Coordinates of C-alpha atoms in Angstrom, one line a residue:
M1 CA -22.4 11.9 -30.8
K2 CA -19.2 11.2 -28.4
K3 CA -19.1 12.5 -25.3
V4 CA -17.0 13.8 -22.6
L5 CA -17.2 13.2 -19.4
V6 CA -15.2 15.4 -16.9
V7 CA -14.7 13.7 -13.6
T8 CA -13.3 16.5 -10.7
G9 CA -13.8 17.6 -7.5
S10 CA -11.6 18.8 -4.5
G11 CA -8.4 16.4 -4.2
R12 CA -8.6 13.5 -2.0
S13 CA -12.3 13.5 -2.4
G14 CA -12.7 9.9 -4.5
T15 CA -12.3 11.2 -8.3
S16 CA -9.3 8.6 -8.7
S17 CA -12.1 5.8 -7.6
V18 CA -14.8 7.1 -9.4
A19 CA -12.5 7.5 -12.6
G20 CA -11.4 3.9 -11.9
T21 CA -15.1 2.5 -11.4
L22 CA -16.2 4.1 -14.7
K23 CA -13.0 2.2 -16.0
R24 CA -14.0 -0.4 -15.0
L25 CA -17.5 0.0 -16.6
G26 CA -16.1 -0.1 -19.9
F27 CA -15.6 4.0 -20.7
H28 CA -12.4 5.0 -21.8
V29 CA -9.5 7.1 -20.1
P30 CA -7.0 8.5 -22.4
Q31 CA -3.4 6.1 -22.0
P32 CA -0.9 6.6 -20.8
E33 CA -2.0 7.1 -17.0
V34 CA -0.2 8.8 -14.2
E35 CA 1.3 5.7 -12.2
A36 CA 0.0 4.4 -8.9
D37 CA 2.6 5.5 -6.0
E38 CA 2.4 5.4 -2.7
R39 CA -0.3 8.2 -1.7
N40 CA -3.2 6.5 -4.5
P41 CA -1.6 2.6 -4.5
R42 CA -5.1 1.9 -6.4
G43 CA -3.8 4.1 -9.7
Y44 CA -4.7 7.5 -10.5
Y45 CA -6.8 6.6 -13.7
E46 CA -5.8 10.0 -15.0
P47 CA -4.6 10.8 -18.1
L48 CA -0.5 11.9 -17.9
W49 CA -1.0 14.2 -21.1
I50 CA -3.7 15.8 -19.3
A51 CA -2.1 15.7 -16.1
D52 CA 1.1 17.6 -17.2
F53 CA -0.8 19.9 -19.0
H54 CA -2.7 21.7 -16.2
K55 CA 0.4 21.0 -13.6
F56 CA 2.8 23.1 -16.0
W57 CA 0.8 25.7 -17.0
L58 CA -1.6 26.1 -13.1
N59 CA 2.1 25.6 -11.4
A60 CA 3.5 28.3 -13.1
I61 CA 1.3 31.1 -11.9
P62 CA 0.8 29.3 -9.2
V63 CA -2.8 27.9 -8.8
R64 CA -2.9 25.0 -6.5
T65 CA -4.6 21.8 -6.8
I66 CA -7.2 23.4 -4.6
D67 CA -6.7 26.9 -3.5
S68 CA -8.7 28.9 -0.9
R69 CA -8.6 32.2 -2.9
P70 CA -11.8 32.9 -4.5
Q71 CA -10.3 34.3 -7.7
A72 CA -7.9 31.5 -8.5
G73 CA -10.1 30.4 -11.4
D74 CA -10.3 33.5 -12.8
I75 CA -6.2 34.4 -12.3
A76 CA -6.1 30.7 -14.1
M77 CA -8.6 31.6 -17.2
A78 CA -6.7 35.1 -17.3
D79 CA -3.1 33.3 -18.0
L80 CA -4.5 31.1 -21.1
T81 CA -3.1 32.0 -24.6
P82 CA -4.7 30.8 -27.9
E83 CA -1.7 28.7 -28.1
R84 CA -2.4 26.6 -25.1
E85 CA -6.2 26.4 -25.5
E86 CA -5.6 25.1 -29.1
T87 CA -3.0 22.8 -27.9
L88 CA -5.6 21.3 -25.7
R89 CA -8.0 21.3 -28.6
A90 CA -5.6 19.4 -31.1
W91 CA -5.0 16.8 -28.6
L92 CA -8.7 16.3 -27.2
A93 CA -9.2 15.9 -31.5
D94 CA -7.2 13.6 -31.9
E95 CA -8.1 11.4 -29.2
L96 CA -12.0 11.5 -29.8
A97 CA -10.8 10.6 -33.5
Q98 CA -9.4 7.3 -32.4
R99 CA -12.6 6.5 -30.4
P100 CA -15.6 4.9 -32.1
D101 CA -19.2 7.0 -32.3
G102 CA -21.0 7.4 -29.0
D103 CA -18.0 6.5 -27.2
V104 CA -17.7 8.5 -23.8
V105 CA -13.6 9.2 -23.0
V106 CA -13.1 10.1 -19.4
I107 CA -11.4 12.8 -18.6
K108 CA -10.4 13.0 -14.7
E109 CA -8.3 15.8 -13.4
T110 CA -8.7 17.8 -10.0
R111 CA -7.4 20.9 -11.6
A112 CA -10.4 21.4 -14.0
Y113 CA -12.8 23.1 -12.4
W114 CA -10.2 26.0 -12.1
V115 CA -10.3 26.3 -16.3
Y116 CA -13.2 24.7 -17.0
P117 CA -14.7 27.4 -19.7
L118 CA -11.4 26.6 -21.8
W119 CA -13.1 22.8 -21.4
Q120 CA -15.9 24.1 -22.7
R121 CA -14.9 25.7 -25.7
V122 CA -12.6 22.6 -26.6
V123 CA -15.0 20.4 -26.5
A124 CA -17.5 22.1 -28.4
A125 CA -14.7 22.6 -30.8
T126 CA -14.6 19.3 -31.4
G127 CA -18.2 18.3 -31.9
A128 CA -18.2 16.3 -29.0
E129 CA -20.9 16.5 -25.9
L130 CA -19.1 17.7 -22.2
A131 CA -20.7 16.2 -19.2
S132 CA -19.0 16.2 -15.7
L133 CA -19.2 14.6 -12.3
T134 CA -18.4 15.9 -9.1
M135 CA -17.0 14.2 -6.1
L136 CA -18.4 15.2 -3.0
R137 CA -16.6 14.3 0.1
H138 CA -17.1 15.8 3.7
P139 CA -14.3 18.4 4.5
T140 CA -13.2 16.2 7.2
Q141 CA -12.0 13.8 5.7
V142 CA -11.0 15.2 2.8
V143 CA -8.4 17.6 5.2
R144 CA -7.7 14.0 7.0
S145 CA -7.0 12.4 4.0
R146 CA -4.5 15.0 2.8
D147 CA -2.8 15.4 5.9
S148 CA -2.0 11.4 5.9
A149 CA -1.3 11.7 1.7
Y150 CA 1.1 14.9 2.5
L151 CA 2.0 16.6 5.8
T152 CA 3.7 13.7 7.1
G153 CA 6.4 14.8 9.0
M154 CA 5.3 18.4 8.9
S155 CA 5.2 20.4 12.6
D156 CA 2.2 20.8 14.2
E157 CA 2.1 24.5 13.8
A158 CA 2.1 24.0 9.8
R159 CA -0.2 21.1 10.2
L160 CA -3.0 23.0 11.7
Q161 CA -2.1 26.0 9.5
R162 CA -2.8 23.5 6.7
E163 CA -5.8 21.9 8.2
T164 CA -8.0 25.2 8.0
T165 CA -6.3 26.2 4.9
N166 CA -7.7 22.7 3.0
V167 CA -11.2 23.4 4.8
A168 CA -11.2 26.5 3.0
A169 CA -9.5 25.7 -0.2
W170 CA -12.8 22.7 0.1
M171 CA -15.5 24.7 0.1
N172 CA -14.0 27.3 -2.8
S173 CA -14.0 24.2 -5.2
V174 CA -17.4 22.9 -4.4
F175 CA -18.4 26.7 -5.4
V176 CA -16.1 26.9 -8.2
T177 CA -17.1 23.2 -9.9
E178 CA -21.1 23.8 -9.1
R179 CA -20.8 27.4 -10.9
A180 CA -19.1 26.2 -13.8
T181 CA -20.9 22.9 -14.9
R182 CA -24.4 24.5 -14.9
E183 CA -24.9 24.2 -18.4
N184 CA -24.2 21.3 -18.8
P185 CA -25.3 17.4 -17.6
R186 CA -23.6 16.6 -14.1
A187 CA -23.8 14.7 -11.9
F188 CA -22.6 14.8 -8.0
V189 CA -21.1 11.6 -5.9
P190 CA -20.7 11.5 -2.2
Y191 CA -17.8 9.3 -1.8
Y192 CA -19.6 7.7 1.4
D193 CA -22.3 6.4 -1.4
L194 CA -20.0 5.3 -4.0
V195 CA -17.8 3.0 -1.5
G196 CA -21.0 2.2 0.4
D197 CA -23.4 1.0 -2.8
W198 CA -21.0 2.1 -5.9
R199 CA -23.7 0.0 -7.9
A200 CA -26.3 2.8 -6.9
A201 CA -24.7 5.4 -7.1
M202 CA -23.1 4.9 -10.2
T203 CA -26.7 4.1 -11.6
R204 CA -27.9 7.1 -10.8
A205 CA -24.9 9.3 -11.7
C206 CA -24.4 7.3 -15.6
A207 CA -28.4 7.9 -15.7
Q208 CA -28.1 11.8 -14.7
V209 CA -25.4 12.4 -17.2
D210 CA -26.9 10.1 -20.0
V211 CA -24.0 7.2 -20.1
D212 CA -25.3 3.5 -20.1
P213 CA -23.2 1.7 -17.5
G214 CA -23.7 -2.0 -18.6
D215 CA -24.4 -4.5 -17.0
L216 CA -24.0 -4.5 -13.4
T217 CA -24.7 -7.9 -12.4
P218 CA -22.0 -9.4 -9.7
P219 CA -19.4 -10.7 -9.8
H220 CA -18.1 -7.2 -11.1
A221 CA -14.7 -6.0 -11.6
V222 CA -15.6 -2.8 -9.6
D223 CA -16.6 -5.3 -6.2
D224 CA -12.8 -5.9 -5.7
F225 CA -11.8 -2.3 -6.6
V226 CA -14.2 -0.2 -4.6
T227 CA -15.1 -1.2 -1.1
S228 CA -16.2 0.2 2.3
S229 CA -12.4 0.2 3.6
L230 CA -11.5 2.5 1.8
N231 CA -13.2 5.6 3.3
R232 CA -11.2 5.0 6.8
S233 CA -11.4 8.9 7.7
S234 CA -14.0 10.5 10.3
D235 CA -16.4 13.0 9.8
A236 CA -16.1 14.5 13.1
W237 CA -14.3 18.1 13.5
D238 CA -12.3 16.4 16.8
G239 CA -8.6 16.8 16.6
L240 CA -9.2 19.5 13.9
T241 CA -8.0 23.0 14.9
V242 CA -10.4 25.0 12.7
P243 CA -12.2 28.7 13.5
A244 CA -15.9 27.6 14.4
A245 CA -16.6 30.4 11.9
L246 CA -15.2 28.1 9.0
R247 CA -16.6 24.6 10.2
D248 CA -20.0 26.5 10.4
L249 CA -19.6 27.7 6.7
A250 CA -18.3 24.3 5.8
E251 CA -21.5 22.3 7.1
R252 CA -23.7 24.3 5.6
T253 CA -21.8 23.9 2.7
W254 CA -22.1 20.5 2.5
T255 CA -25.8 20.1 3.5
A256 CA -26.6 22.7 0.1
A257 CA -24.3 20.3 -2.0
N258 CA -25.9 17.3 -1.4
V259 CA -29.2 18.2 -2.1
L260 CA -27.2 18.2 -6.2
V261 CA -26.9 14.4 -5.8
A262 CA -30.4 13.6 -6.3
T263 CA -31.4 16.6 -7.8
P264 CA -28.1 18.3 -9.9
D265 CA -30.4 21.6 -11.0
D266 CA -31.8 22.5 -7.8
A267 CA -32.9 26.0 -8.1
A268 CA -32.9 26.2 -4.2
A269 CA -29.1 24.7 -3.6
T270 CA -27.5 26.6 -6.5
A271 CA -29.1 29.6 -4.8
E272 CA -27.6 29.0 -1.7
L273 CA -24.4 27.7 -2.5
D274 CA -24.4 31.4 -4.8
A275 CA -25.3 32.8 -1.0
L276 CA -22.5 31.0 0.6
A277 CA -19.6 31.7 -2.0
A278 CA -20.8 35.4 -1.1
E279 CA -20.5 34.6 2.3
Y280 CA -16.8 32.8 2.2
A281 CA -15.6 35.3 -0.2
G282 CA -16.5 37.7 2.4
L283 CA -14.4 36.1 4.9
Y284 CA -11.6 35.6 3.0
V285 CA -11.0 39.0 2.4
T286 CA -11.5 40.1 6.0
S287 CA -8.8 36.9 6.6
A288 CA -6.7 38.6 4.7
A289 CA -7.0 42.3 5.5
I290 CA -6.9 40.4 9.5
A291 CA -3.3 39.2 8.5
S292 CA -1.8 41.5 6.1
D293 CA 1.0 42.8 8.8
E294 CA 2.0 38.7 8.6
A295 CA 2.0 38.4 5.5
T296 CA 4.4 41.6 5.4
S297 CA 6.4 39.8 7.7
Q298 CA 6.6 36.7 5.8
V299 CA 7.1 38.6 2.9
A300 CA 10.0 40.5 4.3
A301 CA 11.6 37.4 6.1
A302 CA 11.6 35.3 2.5
R303 CA 13.5 38.2 0.9
R304 CA 16.1 38.1 4.0
K305 CA 16.8 35.2 3.2
L306 CA 17.2 35.4 -0.3
K307 CA 19.4 37.9 -0.1
E308 CA 21.3 36.2 2.0
R309 CA 21.6 33.2 0.2
I310 CA 22.6 35.8 -2.8
A311 CA 25.4 37.2 -0.9
A312 CA 26.6 34.5 0.3
K313 CA 26.7 32.8 -3.1
D314 CA 28.8 36.1 -4.8
E315 CA 31.0 36.0 -2.0
R316 CA 32.2 32.1 -3.6
I317 CA 31.8 33.0 -6.5
A318 CA 34.6 35.7 -5.8
E319 CA 36.4 33.5 -4.1
L320 CA 36.7 30.8 -7.1
E321 CA 37.7 33.7 -9.2
A322 CA 40.3 34.9 -6.7
R323 CA 41.6 31.4 -7.3
V324 CA 41.3 30.8 -10.5
E325 CA 43.0 34.7 -10.6
R326 CA 46.0 32.7 -8.5
L327 CA 46.1 29.5 -10.4
E328 CA 46.3 31.4 -14.0
A329 CA 49.2 34.0 -12.5
A330 CA 51.4 31.3 -11.3
P331 CA 52.6 29.9 -14.0
K332 CA 54.2 33.4 -15.0
R333 CA 55.5 33.9 -12.3
R334 CA 57.7 31.0 -12.2
G335 CA 58.6 31.9 -15.5
W336 CA 57.4 28.5 -17.1
L337 CA 55.6 30.8 -19.9
R338 CA 57.3 33.2 -22.2

C-alpha cells in the first residue's frame, strides 16, 4: 500500500526542516516545490500545487495559517464544495499513480490541520494509507520566529498584539491537530529533538508511522541540513508581553503535547488536551466579549475610511467625466464639427 504522510503543525514550528529531512531520507515530495526565500532560505519542501490549493481557498474565507479561533476548522470545512474535494482527490490520485507500490508521499502543509477531514476522505478514496507527523515547538520560540520572519518594521503596539494572538493560535493549532489525527498512525516531533539529534528523533517518528528511514550511518545528507544552529529562539517568556493566564495555559498545553512524543495515543494526555481545549475556548469567548466594544470601534473606523476612499474616488471620477465633456464640447463650439 502507498502511504501519504501529512506533515503539519503550527507555522514556524520546524515543518520545513522535518519535510526536508524526510526528502533526504528518500521519501517523495511532489514537485514542483514552493521556492526558498529570505524567510526560509533552506527551502519549504512544500508541494506548490498543495500550497496554492489551501492558500487560495482558506485566505478567501479567511482562515489564517495559524488562527486563534476555536471554530476556524469548522469555518473552513463548511466552505468545502464537492468540486473542491474532487479537485484535490484527482490531483492526489494522479500523484500516487506515478509512484511505485509501498512508496511514501510527503505532503507538508501547515494549513492542512484546518481541513484534515478532507484529507482523510481523499486519501481513503485513492486506496492509500494516511499517516501524520506533527512538529512541536515551544510557543515562545514560535512567536519569536514569527516576529523575525513576519513582523519586522511593525510598531511595538502591533507586535505586542500579534504576540498574544500568536500564542493563542499556537495552542489552537495543537488542539485541532491532535484531535484530528487520532484515527491514523501518527508521530509528534519536538523541534529541539530534531535539531539536537535528528537520527534519534526520526528513527522514533518513522517507527511510529511505520515507514523505513533507511540507512542513517554517517555521513548522511541530513547531517549538513539539520544542525543545532537552526534553533536560535529562546523558550523563555522574557520580553514577550503575554497575559499570565494565557502563558500558564500555553505551558500546560506544551507539557501535555510532549507526552505524545513517546506515546502518540496516550489516553491521559489526549484527555488533558481535550480539557485544555475547552478551557481555551472559554477564555476565547470571554476575551471576545470583553473586546466587543473595541472590535465594534475598529469596524466603524474601517467603514469610515472605506467611505472616505469611495467618496474621494467618486469625486475624482466626476472630475474626469466633466473634463471629458468639456473636451468633447470644445470642437463643436469652434465650429470644427458639423
